[in-house]
Amino acid sequence: MTRMDELNRRQWLGAMAALAATGTTRLSWAGSAGQQQGRVVFVILRGGLDGLFAVPATGDPAFAAARDRFTEQAGAPLPLDGTFGLHPALAQMHSLYRGGELLVVHATGLAYHQRSHFDAQQVLESGGEQPGQLRDGWLGRALAATRRSGLAMSTAVPLVLRGWSGVDTWAPSHLPSPSDDLLARLQRLYADDAALGHALSRAKGVQAEVAAAASAAGDDPASLSMAPGSGAEPRPGMGPAKAGAGDFVALCQAAGALMARPEGPQVVVLDVSGWDSHADQAAPNGALTRRLGELDQGLAALRAAMMAPGAEDAWQRTAVVVATEFGRTVEINGTRGTDHGTGGAAWVLGGRVQGGRVLADWPGLAPAQRFEGRDLHITLDIRSVLKGVLGPQLGLGDRVLGDQVFPGSAALKPTPLWRA
Amino acid sequence: MNVTLETALAAHRFGLGEPDLAVVGPDPRRWLLEQLGPADAPWGEGLLDSEQTLELLKQRSRRLAQLKKMRGQTQDEAVAQPLRDEAMAYRRQQRLRLEANLRSSLGTATRSARPWNERLVMFWANHFTVSEASGKLHGLAGAFEREAIRPHLGGRFKDMLRATTLHPAMLRYLDNQRSVGPQSLAAQHQPQARLGLNENLAREVLELHTLGAEVSRDPARPGGYTQADVTAFAQVLTGWTSVDDPRSDSPTRFEARRHQPGPKTVLGRVYPQGPQALDRVLEDLALHPATAQHLAHKLARHVLADEPPPALVARLRQAYLDSGGDLRALHGALVQAPEAWAAPQRKLKTPQEHALSCARLLGLDVRWLTPPADGGIGTMGQSLMRAPSPAGWPDGADDWLAPDGVWKRIEWTQRLAARFGDGMDARALATRALGPLLSENTRQQVERAADGTQALVLLMMSPEFQRR
């Protein structure tokens, strides 16, 4: 097959439509050179994860006064270095850190310093400086520049992947799948509609990849393609079940199994909400602790899938970035939670990541050291970290990163992240 | 009756589909033009207006304040637990309000004899997006559609613009209730509170609701606005608030204490201090040529093609300006445009439009809206009244053609046909509902289907039913 990046969009769409017409639905996300190419996973934590809760700065002299109540309630942090620890629910991430595959980034955030979830997520995903300034996403633009494909583990295309037509989407279903017979008839129905035929063909291909990935991983194909609990009698009204515990882990497993395949997607986006913690934040069985546990298990499952036999060491070529839209107040509020703040934490994981360290130009937590007297200061623009991932993984130069992917960011140098 | 291509386009391109094209009658244009005017009265039960919704919110704020106080004083579970239960009950009520709103909005569109007007309700509600996803609305999005969109559909754009800008849902969604003039009395008296301007609403009114984003990006074009215009307009907007303060007695009010004093210059014109200035700014924005261009382009793109013919856009723009910004004239001009009857079906239906046209085709009643009240439309990627941004739901075919979106559409449609299609003859329905739009290929595939349910799925998933 011709290499994907030698085709322009029109040819690519035409080629896919031709595939649809012949009924061949084999997908090849990576192209022939796929096995050598870098892979990127972007995990968006929606709701503003408290970076000081997930990565407590226990060695900061002002930490104890502000956060002791949480530490007592949540349990002793897992030590990283003299200054930082990890929340006890992040045990698997802790062992990745010790193995040198997890880099912790702290006091990081956006150029936008207000505290609206919606605006901050818009900035995080668009890669701009102000909400609304850019209407498509940095990862979409990076894929457009390299003509590579991407997959969002969701029904619609999230903002971060917008701006490029070569993006597939997949999410578990709560509804019965169409039969092969119906699909064949639909394909004939779309004989004269290239776009619908193309979308159906891609969808069938993604479904087939999911099933193949699941069976390669030794799972029942249904376990990846069905949403948890969907084996039960369909709910009245055909509604979506609410995302429950375990969904994220299952999605990570599916993403890992897909990326482990030589022809798997090179770029995957996952998003998980529920990090807004205004009350009872540190409760040992509370929502935030459960979420952190899911994140921990999910990332471990992603890695395990990419290190499974037959995965061709996909983990070695992969970089995972986990980021949220902002951090939270340093002080605990009146309802034993925290309110929207600015600086927060992020993580970069992968086989080649120079991990086992905390990357932070630590501004300090004493009231006078805080942003507007209340929040952790941002001392590292998250775009530097993202540039540090995209540069080597997708083969993008500083100029493309500074002009196209993150317009107007030429002054921000990519953070060096890889082992020599 | 003579069912022409125009009959079918009237029902499917402009409307929400019909199970029998005979309803259109002999003159498709007239059928559409006679629909124009204020929208149908909303159907449904359990609907609260914005005043009632805010009243509940006020009570909730009062209890929250109590809760905070009690939490501060005691760790006693006997005190805390009832308050937690109460919070849970409030969330349950809030969900029920949202469901009543969704059921009403979808139910009204499903039953309406004026489907073109209902399409326009959806278009303008999306143009002036307020989203429950922000967490600031507490169920106000339904009231917004009923109070600020429906009554103004047959009138002037400036009135809809004023109604939407000052609706509590919009003031809350775009943060105007937190915007305070830096030199206002409120800011002067509470310097420690750091009260200041919030530009969100001003920017979106200029960028999304009136002049359009393209205008500000192009310095060569007249009508462009600058950051200084945004700031000055935000100052004009200071004082207009939706407060859940228990002492407040109106959903929207002007608080002079928060208003930035002095005259403001927006787009080269000077507006005086005080609440009256907002009306004048909105009137000037509504009649601005850039606004006419923005609205004309957006409406033509919505109804006709992702890249609408420039000549058509120019005529819509002129019709709008000539009528002094009359929406009926704008909507009518599209009906009268030859391009609207000539182009092939190119627009892909949104999940919302797909669900509504399926419901109309099958003649479904409220049963398909049993909880969750959106009938599961959210599974197709469009969670109604929860748009992802103030720009609303996207309007291009590409946006809805993501593989999983099409896959879920098939699954959703299959489920709908299996549940409610019992005894329906898809072959007869295809001919009656699509008329000349029905292609030979689709006719054959429906004809050859393995069973009645599959035939219905093929009809509803056919290109001529998916596109309009």
PDB file of C-alpha atoms in Angstrom, chain A residues 194-340:
ATOM      1  CA  ALA A 194     -18.924   8.238  -1.042  1.00  0.00           C
ATOM      2  CA  ALA A 195     -18.868  10.050   2.296  1.00  0.00           C
ATOM      3  CA  LEU A 196     -21.438   7.845   4.031  1.00  0.00           C
ATOM      4  CA  GLY A 197     -19.865   4.761   2.450  1.00  0.00           C
ATOM      5  CA  HIS A 198     -16.465   5.887   3.667  1.00  0.00           C
ATOM      6  CA  ALA A 199     -17.670   6.513   7.215  1.00  0.00           C
ATOM      7  CA  LEU A 200     -19.409   3.147   7.385  1.00  0.00           C
ATOM      8  CA  SER A 201     -16.386   1.422   5.946  1.00  0.00           C
ATOM      9  CA  ARG A 202     -14.111   3.082   8.507  1.00  0.00           C
ATOM     10  CA  ALA A 203     -16.542   2.227  11.286  1.00  0.00           C
ATOM     11  CA  LYS A 204     -16.630  -1.409  10.233  1.00  0.00           C
ATOM     12  CA  GLY A 205     -12.857  -1.387  10.054  1.00  0.00           C
ATOM     13  CA  VAL A 206     -12.552   0.058  13.541  1.00  0.00           C
ATOM     14  CA  GLN A 207     -15.029  -2.499  14.874  1.00  0.00           C
ATOM     15  CA  ALA A 208     -13.041  -5.281  13.210  1.00  0.00           C
ATOM     16  CA  GLU A 209      -9.791  -3.922  14.632  1.00  0.00           C
ATOM     17  CA  VAL A 210     -11.326  -3.802  18.088  1.00  0.00           C
ATOM     18  CA  ALA A 211     -12.491  -7.393  17.774  1.00  0.00           C
ATOM     19  CA  ALA A 212      -9.112  -8.537  16.424  1.00  0.00           C
ATOM     20  CA  ALA A 213      -7.231  -6.637  19.092  1.00  0.00           C
ATOM     21  CA  ALA A 214      -9.437  -8.142  21.748  1.00  0.00           C
ATOM     22  CA  SER A 215      -8.923 -11.684  20.576  1.00  0.00           C
ATOM     23  CA  ALA A 216      -5.174 -11.126  20.161  1.00  0.00           C
ATOM     24  CA  ALA A 217      -5.141  -9.920  23.724  1.00  0.00           C
ATOM     25  CA  GLY A 218      -6.910 -13.101  24.698  1.00  0.00           C
ATOM     26  CA  ASP A 219     -10.130 -11.413  25.642  1.00  0.00           C
ATOM     27  CA  ASP A 220     -13.608 -12.157  24.590  1.00  0.00           C
ATOM     28  CA  PRO A 221     -14.116  -9.620  21.772  1.00  0.00           C
ATOM     29  CA  ALA A 222     -17.367  -8.613  23.399  1.00  0.00           C
ATOM     30  CA  SER A 223     -15.525  -7.565  26.530  1.00  0.00           C
ATOM     31  CA  LEU A 224     -13.878  -4.674  24.727  1.00  0.00           C
ATOM     32  CA  SER A 225     -16.634  -3.669  22.390  1.00  0.00           C
ATOM     33  CA  MET A 226     -19.466  -3.714  24.868  1.00  0.00           C
ATOM     34  CA  ALA A 227     -19.935  -1.211  27.597  1.00  0.00           C
ATOM     35  CA  PRO A 228     -19.858  -2.517  31.148  1.00  0.00           C
ATOM     36  CA  GLY A 229     -23.242  -3.742  32.222  1.00  0.00           C
ATOM     37  CA  SER A 230     -24.596  -3.774  28.691  1.00  0.00           C
ATOM     38  CA  GLY A 231     -25.204  -7.502  28.780  1.00  0.00           C
ATOM     39  CA  ALA A 232     -28.304  -6.829  30.793  1.00  0.00           C
ATOM     40  CA  GLU A 233     -31.721  -6.307  29.295  1.00  0.00           C
ATOM     41  CA  PRO A 234     -31.665  -3.085  27.266  1.00  0.00           C
ATOM     42  CA  ARG A 235     -32.867  -0.115  29.233  1.00  0.00           C
ATOM     43  CA  PRO A 236     -36.168   1.465  28.268  1.00  0.00           C
ATOM     44  CA  GLY A 237     -35.927   4.517  26.083  1.00  0.00           C
ATOM     45  CA  MET A 238     -32.656   3.515  24.458  1.00  0.00           C
ATOM     46  CA  GLY A 239     -30.662   5.831  26.617  1.00  0.00           C
ATOM     47  CA  PRO A 240     -26.972   5.917  27.278  1.00  0.00           C
ATOM     48  CA  ALA A 241     -25.925   4.325  30.507  1.00  0.00           C
ATOM     49  CA  LYS A 242     -23.880   6.692  32.612  1.00  0.00           C
ATOM     50  CA  ALA A 243     -20.154   6.094  32.536  1.00  0.00           C
ATOM     51  CA  GLY A 244     -19.470   3.956  35.571  1.00  0.00           C
ATOM     52  CA  ALA A 245     -16.420   2.809  37.442  1.00  0.00           C
ATOM     53  CA  GLY A 246     -14.238   0.571  35.355  1.00  0.00           C
ATOM     54  CA  ASP A 247     -15.104   2.269  32.064  1.00  0.00           C
ATOM     55  CA  PHE A 248     -11.802   4.060  31.880  1.00  0.00           C
ATOM     56  CA  VAL A 249      -9.813   0.929  32.604  1.00  0.00           C
ATOM     57  CA  ALA A 250     -11.711  -0.933  29.879  1.00  0.00           C
ATOM     58  CA  LEU A 251     -11.124   1.917  27.430  1.00  0.00           C
ATOM     59  CA  CYS A 252      -7.403   1.935  28.245  1.00  0.00           C
ATOM     60  CA  GLN A 253      -7.268  -1.802  27.713  1.00  0.00           C
ATOM     61  CA  ALA A 254      -8.945  -1.440  24.343  1.00  0.00           C
ATOM     62  CA  ALA A 255      -6.688   1.468  23.362  1.00  0.00           C
ATOM     63  CA  GLY A 256      -3.589  -0.476  24.364  1.00  0.00           C
ATOM     64  CA  ALA A 257      -4.682  -3.594  22.514  1.00  0.00           C
ATOM     65  CA  LEU A 258      -5.356  -1.523  19.389  1.00  0.00           C
ATOM     66  CA  MET A 259      -2.041   0.313  19.541  1.00  0.00           C
ATOM     67  CA  ALA A 260      -0.160  -2.902  20.172  1.00  0.00           C
ATOM     68  CA  ARG A 261      -0.999  -4.068  16.665  1.00  0.00           C
ATOM     69  CA  PRO A 262       1.462  -3.163  13.920  1.00  0.00           C
ATOM     70  CA  GLU A 263      -1.341  -1.559  11.919  1.00  0.00           C
ATOM     71  CA  GLY A 264      -2.883   0.042  14.983  1.00  0.00           C
ATOM     72  CA  PRO A 265      -3.550   3.751  15.419  1.00  0.00           C
ATOM     73  CA  GLN A 266      -0.538   5.960  16.085  1.00  0.00           C
ATOM     74  CA  VAL A 267      -2.376   8.580  18.060  1.00  0.00           C
ATOM     75  CA  VAL A 268      -5.160   7.919  20.548  1.00  0.00           C
ATOM     76  CA  VAL A 269      -7.139  10.324  22.713  1.00  0.00           C
ATOM     77  CA  LEU A 270      -8.986   9.274  25.856  1.00  0.00           C
ATOM     78  CA  ASP A 271     -10.954  11.515  28.064  1.00  0.00           C
ATOM     79  CA  VAL A 272     -12.259  11.016  31.514  1.00  0.00           C
ATOM     80  CA  SER A 273     -14.319  13.443  33.546  1.00  0.00           C
ATOM     81  CA  GLY A 274     -15.156  13.727  37.221  1.00  0.00           C
ATOM     82  CA  TRP A 275     -12.115  15.467  38.730  1.00  0.00           C
ATOM     83  CA  ASP A 276     -13.942  18.493  40.122  1.00  0.00           C
ATOM     84  CA  SER A 277     -13.529  18.092  43.887  1.00  0.00           C
ATOM     85  CA  HIS A 278     -15.225  20.897  45.784  1.00  0.00           C
ATOM     86  CA  ALA A 279     -16.210  18.765  48.784  1.00  0.00           C
ATOM     87  CA  ASP A 280     -15.014  15.768  50.789  1.00  0.00           C
ATOM     88  CA  GLN A 281     -12.044  15.449  48.497  1.00  0.00           C
ATOM     89  CA  ALA A 282      -9.832  13.205  50.613  1.00  0.00           C
ATOM     90  CA  ALA A 283     -12.443  10.669  51.739  1.00  0.00           C
ATOM     91  CA  PRO A 284     -10.732   7.272  51.378  1.00  0.00           C
ATOM     92  CA  ASN A 285     -13.744   5.870  49.512  1.00  0.00           C
ATOM     93  CA  GLY A 286     -14.629   9.178  47.923  1.00  0.00           C
ATOM     94  CA  ALA A 287     -15.053   9.976  44.254  1.00  0.00           C
ATOM     95  CA  LEU A 288     -11.607  11.489  43.738  1.00  0.00           C
ATOM     96  CA  THR A 289      -9.746   8.598  45.343  1.00  0.00           C
ATOM     97  CA  ARG A 290     -11.727   6.141  43.211  1.00  0.00           C
ATOM     98  CA  ARG A 291     -10.965   8.171  40.101  1.00  0.00           C
ATOM     99  CA  LEU A 292      -7.249   8.193  40.898  1.00  0.00           C
ATOM    100  CA  GLY A 293      -7.370   4.434  41.375  1.00  0.00           C
ATOM    101  CA  GLU A 294      -9.025   4.041  37.991  1.00  0.00           C
ATOM    102  CA  LEU A 295      -6.435   6.263  36.371  1.00  0.00           C
ATOM    103  CA  ASP A 296      -3.688   4.189  37.961  1.00  0.00           C
ATOM    104  CA  GLN A 297      -5.205   0.891  36.815  1.00  0.00           C
ATOM    105  CA  GLY A 298      -6.062   2.266  33.403  1.00  0.00           C
ATOM    106  CA  LEU A 299      -2.536   3.435  32.654  1.00  0.00           C
ATOM    107  CA  ALA A 300      -1.140   0.134  33.904  1.00  0.00           C
ATOM    108  CA  ALA A 301      -3.571  -1.736  31.640  1.00  0.00           C
ATOM    109  CA  LEU A 302      -2.575   0.429  28.684  1.00  0.00           C
ATOM    110  CA  ARG A 303       1.087  -0.359  29.278  1.00  0.00           C
ATOM    111  CA  ALA A 304       0.460  -4.055  29.861  1.00  0.00           C
ATOM    112  CA  ALA A 305      -1.447  -4.310  26.573  1.00  0.00           C
ATOM    113  CA  MET A 306       1.433  -2.680  24.722  1.00  0.00           C
ATOM    114  CA  MET A 307       3.962  -5.010  26.305  1.00  0.00           C
ATOM    115  CA  ALA A 308       1.953  -8.182  25.729  1.00  0.00           C
ATOM    116  CA  PRO A 309       3.451 -10.968  23.602  1.00  0.00           C
ATOM    117  CA  GLY A 310       2.981 -10.035  19.961  1.00  0.00           C
ATOM    118  CA  ALA A 311       2.842  -6.325  20.737  1.00  0.00           C
ATOM    119  CA  GLU A 312       6.268  -5.828  19.140  1.00  0.00           C
ATOM    120  CA  ASP A 313       7.316  -3.755  22.089  1.00  0.00           C
ATOM    121  CA  ALA A 314       4.860  -1.009  21.245  1.00  0.00           C
ATOM    122  CA  TRP A 315       5.392   0.522  24.666  1.00  0.00           C
ATOM    123  CA  GLN A 316       8.951   1.401  23.687  1.00  0.00           C
ATOM    124  CA  ARG A 317       7.635   3.635  20.926  1.00  0.00           C
ATOM    125  CA  THR A 318       4.838   5.203  22.954  1.00  0.00           C
ATOM    126  CA  ALA A 319       4.498   8.407  24.919  1.00  0.00           C
ATOM    127  CA  VAL A 320       1.448   8.945  27.095  1.00  0.00           C
ATOM    128  CA  VAL A 321       0.597  12.437  28.315  1.00  0.00           C
ATOM    129  CA  VAL A 322      -1.942  12.880  31.084  1.00  0.00           C
ATOM    130  CA  ALA A 323      -3.115  16.446  31.624  1.00  0.00           C
ATOM    131  CA  THR A 324      -5.966  18.408  33.176  1.00  0.00           C
ATOM    132  CA  GLU A 325      -7.255  21.925  32.524  1.00  0.00           C
ATOM    133  CA  PHE A 326      -6.117  23.510  35.786  1.00  0.00           C
ATOM    134  CA  GLY A 327      -5.204  22.798  39.387  1.00  0.00           C
ATOM    135  CA  ARG A 328      -6.982  23.879  42.528  1.00  0.00           C
ATOM    136  CA  THR A 329      -6.580  26.159  45.519  1.00  0.00           C
ATOM    137  CA  VAL A 330      -3.732  25.425  47.891  1.00  0.00           C
ATOM    138  CA  GLU A 331      -5.972  25.876  50.922  1.00  0.00           C
ATOM    139  CA  ILE A 332      -8.748  23.451  51.759  1.00  0.00           C
ATOM    140  CA  ASN A 333     -12.194  25.065  51.543  1.00  0.00           C
ATOM    141  CA  GLY A 334     -15.095  24.999  53.992  1.00  0.00           C
ATOM    142  CA  THR A 335     -16.498  21.741  52.623  1.00  0.00           C
ATOM    143  CA  ARG A 336     -13.270  19.749  52.896  1.00  0.00           C
ATOM    144  CA  GLY A 337     -12.549  20.150  49.229  1.00  0.00           C
ATOM    145  CA  THR A 338     -10.694  22.580  47.014  1.00  0.00           C
ATOM    146  CA  ASP A 339     -11.867  25.189  44.534  1.00  0.00           C
ATOM    147  CA  HIS A 340     -10.638  25.990  41.040  1.00  0.00           C
TER     148      HIS A 340
END
